[in-house]
GROMACS .gro file of C-alpha atoms in nm:
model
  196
    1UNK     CA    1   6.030  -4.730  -9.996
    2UNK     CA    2   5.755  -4.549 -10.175
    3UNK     CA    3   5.479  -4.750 -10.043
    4UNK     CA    4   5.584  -4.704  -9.685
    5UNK     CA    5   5.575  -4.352  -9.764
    6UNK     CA    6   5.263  -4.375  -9.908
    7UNK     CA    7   5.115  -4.593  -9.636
    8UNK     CA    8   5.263  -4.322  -9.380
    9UNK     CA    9   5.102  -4.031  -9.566
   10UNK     CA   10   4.775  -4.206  -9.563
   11UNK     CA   11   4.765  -4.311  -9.246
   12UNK     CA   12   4.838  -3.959  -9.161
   13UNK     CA   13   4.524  -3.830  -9.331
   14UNK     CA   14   4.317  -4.023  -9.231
   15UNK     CA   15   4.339  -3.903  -8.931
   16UNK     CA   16   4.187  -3.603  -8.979
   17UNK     CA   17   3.905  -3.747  -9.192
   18UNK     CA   18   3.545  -3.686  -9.037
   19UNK     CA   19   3.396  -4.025  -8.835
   20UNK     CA   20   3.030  -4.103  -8.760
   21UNK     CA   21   3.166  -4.087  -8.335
   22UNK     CA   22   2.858  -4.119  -8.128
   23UNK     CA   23   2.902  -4.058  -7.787
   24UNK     CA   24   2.792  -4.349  -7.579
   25UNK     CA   25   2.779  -4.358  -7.171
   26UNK     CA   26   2.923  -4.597  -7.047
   27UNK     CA   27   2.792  -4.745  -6.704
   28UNK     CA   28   3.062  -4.967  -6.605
   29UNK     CA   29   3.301  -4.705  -6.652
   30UNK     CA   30   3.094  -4.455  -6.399
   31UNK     CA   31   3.108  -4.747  -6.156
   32UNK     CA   32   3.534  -4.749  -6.172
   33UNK     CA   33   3.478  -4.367  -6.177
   34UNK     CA   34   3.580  -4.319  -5.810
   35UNK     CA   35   3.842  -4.586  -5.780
   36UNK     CA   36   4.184  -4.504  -5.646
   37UNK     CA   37   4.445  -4.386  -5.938
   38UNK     CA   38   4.162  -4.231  -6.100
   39UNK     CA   39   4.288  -3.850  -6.171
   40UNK     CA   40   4.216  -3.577  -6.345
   41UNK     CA   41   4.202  -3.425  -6.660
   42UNK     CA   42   4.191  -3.836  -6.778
   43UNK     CA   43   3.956  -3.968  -6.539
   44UNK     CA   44   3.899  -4.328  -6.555
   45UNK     CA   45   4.127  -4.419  -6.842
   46UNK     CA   46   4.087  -4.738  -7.003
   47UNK     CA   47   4.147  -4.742  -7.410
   48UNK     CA   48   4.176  -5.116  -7.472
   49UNK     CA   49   3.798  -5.167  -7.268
   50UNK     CA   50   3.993  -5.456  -7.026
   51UNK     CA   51   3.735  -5.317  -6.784
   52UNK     CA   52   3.417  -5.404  -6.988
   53UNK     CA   53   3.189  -5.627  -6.850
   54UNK     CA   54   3.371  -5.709  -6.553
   55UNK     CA   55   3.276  -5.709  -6.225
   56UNK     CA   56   3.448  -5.540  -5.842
   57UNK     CA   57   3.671  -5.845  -5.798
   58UNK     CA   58   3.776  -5.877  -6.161
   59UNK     CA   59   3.882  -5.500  -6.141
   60UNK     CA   60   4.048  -5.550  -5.757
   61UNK     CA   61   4.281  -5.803  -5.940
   62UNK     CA   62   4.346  -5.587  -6.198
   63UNK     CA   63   4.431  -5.339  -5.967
   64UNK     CA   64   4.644  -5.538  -5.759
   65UNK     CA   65   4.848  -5.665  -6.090
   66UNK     CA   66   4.920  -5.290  -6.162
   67UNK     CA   67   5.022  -5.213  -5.825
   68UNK     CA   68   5.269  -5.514  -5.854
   69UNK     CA   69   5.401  -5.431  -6.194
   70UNK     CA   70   5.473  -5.100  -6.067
   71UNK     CA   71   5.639  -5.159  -5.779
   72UNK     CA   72   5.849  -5.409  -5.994
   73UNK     CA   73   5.916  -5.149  -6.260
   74UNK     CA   74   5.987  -4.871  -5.996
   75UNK     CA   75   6.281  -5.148  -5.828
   76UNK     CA   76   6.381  -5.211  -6.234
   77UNK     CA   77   6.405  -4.806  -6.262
   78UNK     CA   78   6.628  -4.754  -5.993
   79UNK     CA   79   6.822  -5.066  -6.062
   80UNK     CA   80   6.924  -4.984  -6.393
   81UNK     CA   81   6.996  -4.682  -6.316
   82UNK     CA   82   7.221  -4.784  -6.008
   83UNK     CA   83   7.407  -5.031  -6.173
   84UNK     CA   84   7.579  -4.791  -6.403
   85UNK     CA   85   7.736  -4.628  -6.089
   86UNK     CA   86   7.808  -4.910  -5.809
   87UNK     CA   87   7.788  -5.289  -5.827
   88UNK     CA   88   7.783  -5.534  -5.591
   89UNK     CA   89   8.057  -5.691  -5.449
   90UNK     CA   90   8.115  -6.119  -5.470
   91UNK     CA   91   7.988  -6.330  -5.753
   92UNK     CA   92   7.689  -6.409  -5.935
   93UNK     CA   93   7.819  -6.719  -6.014
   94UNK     CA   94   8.098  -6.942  -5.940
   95UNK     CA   95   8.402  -6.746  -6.089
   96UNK     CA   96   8.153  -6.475  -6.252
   97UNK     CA   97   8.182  -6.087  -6.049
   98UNK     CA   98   7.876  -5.876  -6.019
   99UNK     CA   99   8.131  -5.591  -6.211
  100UNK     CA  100   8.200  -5.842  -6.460
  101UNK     CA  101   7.836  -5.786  -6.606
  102UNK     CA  102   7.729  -5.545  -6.858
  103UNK     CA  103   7.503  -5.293  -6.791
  104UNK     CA  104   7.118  -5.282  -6.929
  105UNK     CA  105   7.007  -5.535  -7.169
  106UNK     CA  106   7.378  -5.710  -7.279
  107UNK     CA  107   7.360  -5.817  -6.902
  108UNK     CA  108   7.082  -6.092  -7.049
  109UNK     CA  109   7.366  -6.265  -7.212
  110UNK     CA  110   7.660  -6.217  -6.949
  111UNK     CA  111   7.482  -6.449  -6.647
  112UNK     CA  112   7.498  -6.762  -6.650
  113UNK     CA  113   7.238  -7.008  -6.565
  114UNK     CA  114   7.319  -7.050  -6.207
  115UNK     CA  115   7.236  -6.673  -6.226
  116UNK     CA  116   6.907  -6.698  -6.384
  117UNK     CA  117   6.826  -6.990  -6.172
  118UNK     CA  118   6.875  -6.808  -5.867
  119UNK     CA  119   6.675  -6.484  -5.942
  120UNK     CA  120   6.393  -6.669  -6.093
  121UNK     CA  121   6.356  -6.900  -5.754
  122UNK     CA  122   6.399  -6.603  -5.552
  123UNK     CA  123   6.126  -6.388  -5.787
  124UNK     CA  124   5.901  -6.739  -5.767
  125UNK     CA  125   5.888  -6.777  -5.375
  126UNK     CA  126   5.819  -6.408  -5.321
  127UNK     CA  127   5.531  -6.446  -5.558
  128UNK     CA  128   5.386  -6.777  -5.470
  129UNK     CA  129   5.438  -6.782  -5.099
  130UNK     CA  130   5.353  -6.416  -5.077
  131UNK     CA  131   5.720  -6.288  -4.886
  132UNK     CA  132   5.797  -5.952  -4.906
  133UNK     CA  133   5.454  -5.887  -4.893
  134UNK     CA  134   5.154  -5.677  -4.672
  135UNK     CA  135   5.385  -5.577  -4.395
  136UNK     CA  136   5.198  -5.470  -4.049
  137UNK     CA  137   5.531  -5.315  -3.890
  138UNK     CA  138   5.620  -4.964  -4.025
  139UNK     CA  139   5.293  -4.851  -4.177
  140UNK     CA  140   5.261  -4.519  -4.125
  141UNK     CA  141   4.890  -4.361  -3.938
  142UNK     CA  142   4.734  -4.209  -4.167
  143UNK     CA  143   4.391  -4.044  -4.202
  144UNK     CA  144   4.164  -4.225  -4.469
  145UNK     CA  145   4.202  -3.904  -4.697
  146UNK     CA  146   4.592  -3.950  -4.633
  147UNK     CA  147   4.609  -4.263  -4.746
  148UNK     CA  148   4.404  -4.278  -5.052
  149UNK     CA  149   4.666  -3.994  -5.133
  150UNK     CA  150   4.917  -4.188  -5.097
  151UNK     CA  151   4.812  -4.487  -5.239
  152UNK     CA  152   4.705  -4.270  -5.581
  153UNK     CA  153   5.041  -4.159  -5.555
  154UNK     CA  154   5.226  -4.535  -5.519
  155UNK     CA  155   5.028  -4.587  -5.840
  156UNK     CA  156   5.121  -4.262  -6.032
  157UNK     CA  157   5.456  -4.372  -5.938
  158UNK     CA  158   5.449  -4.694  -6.042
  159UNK     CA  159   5.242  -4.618  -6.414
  160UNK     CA  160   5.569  -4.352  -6.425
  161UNK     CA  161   5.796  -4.619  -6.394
  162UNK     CA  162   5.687  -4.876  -6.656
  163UNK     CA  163   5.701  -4.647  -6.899
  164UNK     CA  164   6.066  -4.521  -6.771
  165UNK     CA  165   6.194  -4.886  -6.776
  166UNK     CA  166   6.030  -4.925  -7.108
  167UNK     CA  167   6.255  -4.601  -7.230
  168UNK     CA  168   6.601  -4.793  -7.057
  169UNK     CA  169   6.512  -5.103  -7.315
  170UNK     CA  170   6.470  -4.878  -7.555
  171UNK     CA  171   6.772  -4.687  -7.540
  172UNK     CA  172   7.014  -4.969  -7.470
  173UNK     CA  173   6.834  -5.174  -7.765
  174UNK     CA  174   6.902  -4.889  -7.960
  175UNK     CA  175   7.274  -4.821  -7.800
  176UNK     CA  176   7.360  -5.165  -7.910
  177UNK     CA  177   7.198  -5.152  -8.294
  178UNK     CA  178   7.353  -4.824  -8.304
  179UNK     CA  179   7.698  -4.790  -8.015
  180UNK     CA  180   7.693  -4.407  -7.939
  181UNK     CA  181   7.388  -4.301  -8.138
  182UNK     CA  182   7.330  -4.020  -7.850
  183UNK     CA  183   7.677  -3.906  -7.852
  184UNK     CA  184   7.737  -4.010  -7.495
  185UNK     CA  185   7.937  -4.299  -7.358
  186UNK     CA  186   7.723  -4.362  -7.040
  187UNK     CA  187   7.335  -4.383  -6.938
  188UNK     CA  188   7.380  -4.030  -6.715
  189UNK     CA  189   7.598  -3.802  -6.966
  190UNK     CA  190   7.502  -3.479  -6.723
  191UNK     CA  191   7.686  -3.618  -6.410
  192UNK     CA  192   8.053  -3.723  -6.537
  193UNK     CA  193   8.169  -3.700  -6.179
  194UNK     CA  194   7.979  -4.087  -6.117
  195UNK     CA  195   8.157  -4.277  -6.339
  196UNK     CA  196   8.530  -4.128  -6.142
   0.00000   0.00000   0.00000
């Protein structure tokens, strides 16, 4: 215990120790400079240097995996939170109701393998044969300007929700280490009236 304390007070000063930081321009950053989802006070934001070396297509696919992770984390976001007030009616399974699963993470033990099965074919043809995909019907007309809005904004809203659905593990991972370790009894304490 007094080594991790150690370590932790350490670590801690260290980080206000003085560093031999030379500032360094960066020239494939000021090529991503102008990309969409590139905002301000940040900028181009990229701490791990993925975009290093890489050229317009590399970075497009990059792109287009972070668009797709967020539009997958902004469907888990609103799924977990909708489960805790409706579920679907039927079963998952043969003799298994949609209300007999458990919210959040204990739900990864409740389905059975029919269950998994069926999600991960579904989540597999979507992704290999493309379905559910670039949609020509229902695009709104928008100006260039417009859309580059909007599009900034589909990606704001998508980095948002990875890091909510992150929280969700979190808290149920937590919730089942430690049952009630909020003091609440549901995921949306501030509106009881749901749960009637």
């Amino acid at each position: 215990m007094k080594l991790a304390i150690f370590s932790l007070l350490v670590g801690s000063a260290a980080a206000f120790a003085p560093t031999a930081f030379k500032a360094r321009a960066d020239t494939k950053v000021a090529a991503f400079e102008n990309e969409l989802g590139v905002i301000k006070p940040t900028g181009f934001w990229d701490p791990c240097g993925l975009t290093e070396g890489i050229d317009q297509d590399t970075f497009d696919q990059y792109r287009t995996a972070e668009l797709k992770h967020g539009r997958v984390a902004m469907l888990c976001t609103v799924g977990y939170v909708t489960q805790e007030i409706y579920r679907f009616p039927g079963e998952i399974a043969y003799g298994v109701k949609f209300a007999d699963i458990p919210n959040g993470i204990q739900a990864i033990d409740a389905i059975p393998p029919l269950g998994w099965f069926q999600m991960a074919a579904l989540i597999g043809a979507v992704d290999y044969w493309g379905f559910l995909g670039d949609f020509e019907v229902g695009k709104p007309k928008l100006s260039d300007e417009k859309l580059a809005k909007a599009q900034t904004q589909e990606l704001q809203h998508g980095r948002l929700a990875m890091l909510a659905s992150m929280e969700l593990f979190r808290h149920d991972a937590q919730d089942i280490v430690s049952p009630g370790f909020d003091g609440f009894d549901h995921l949306i304490p501030l509106l009881p009236d749901l749960y009637n």
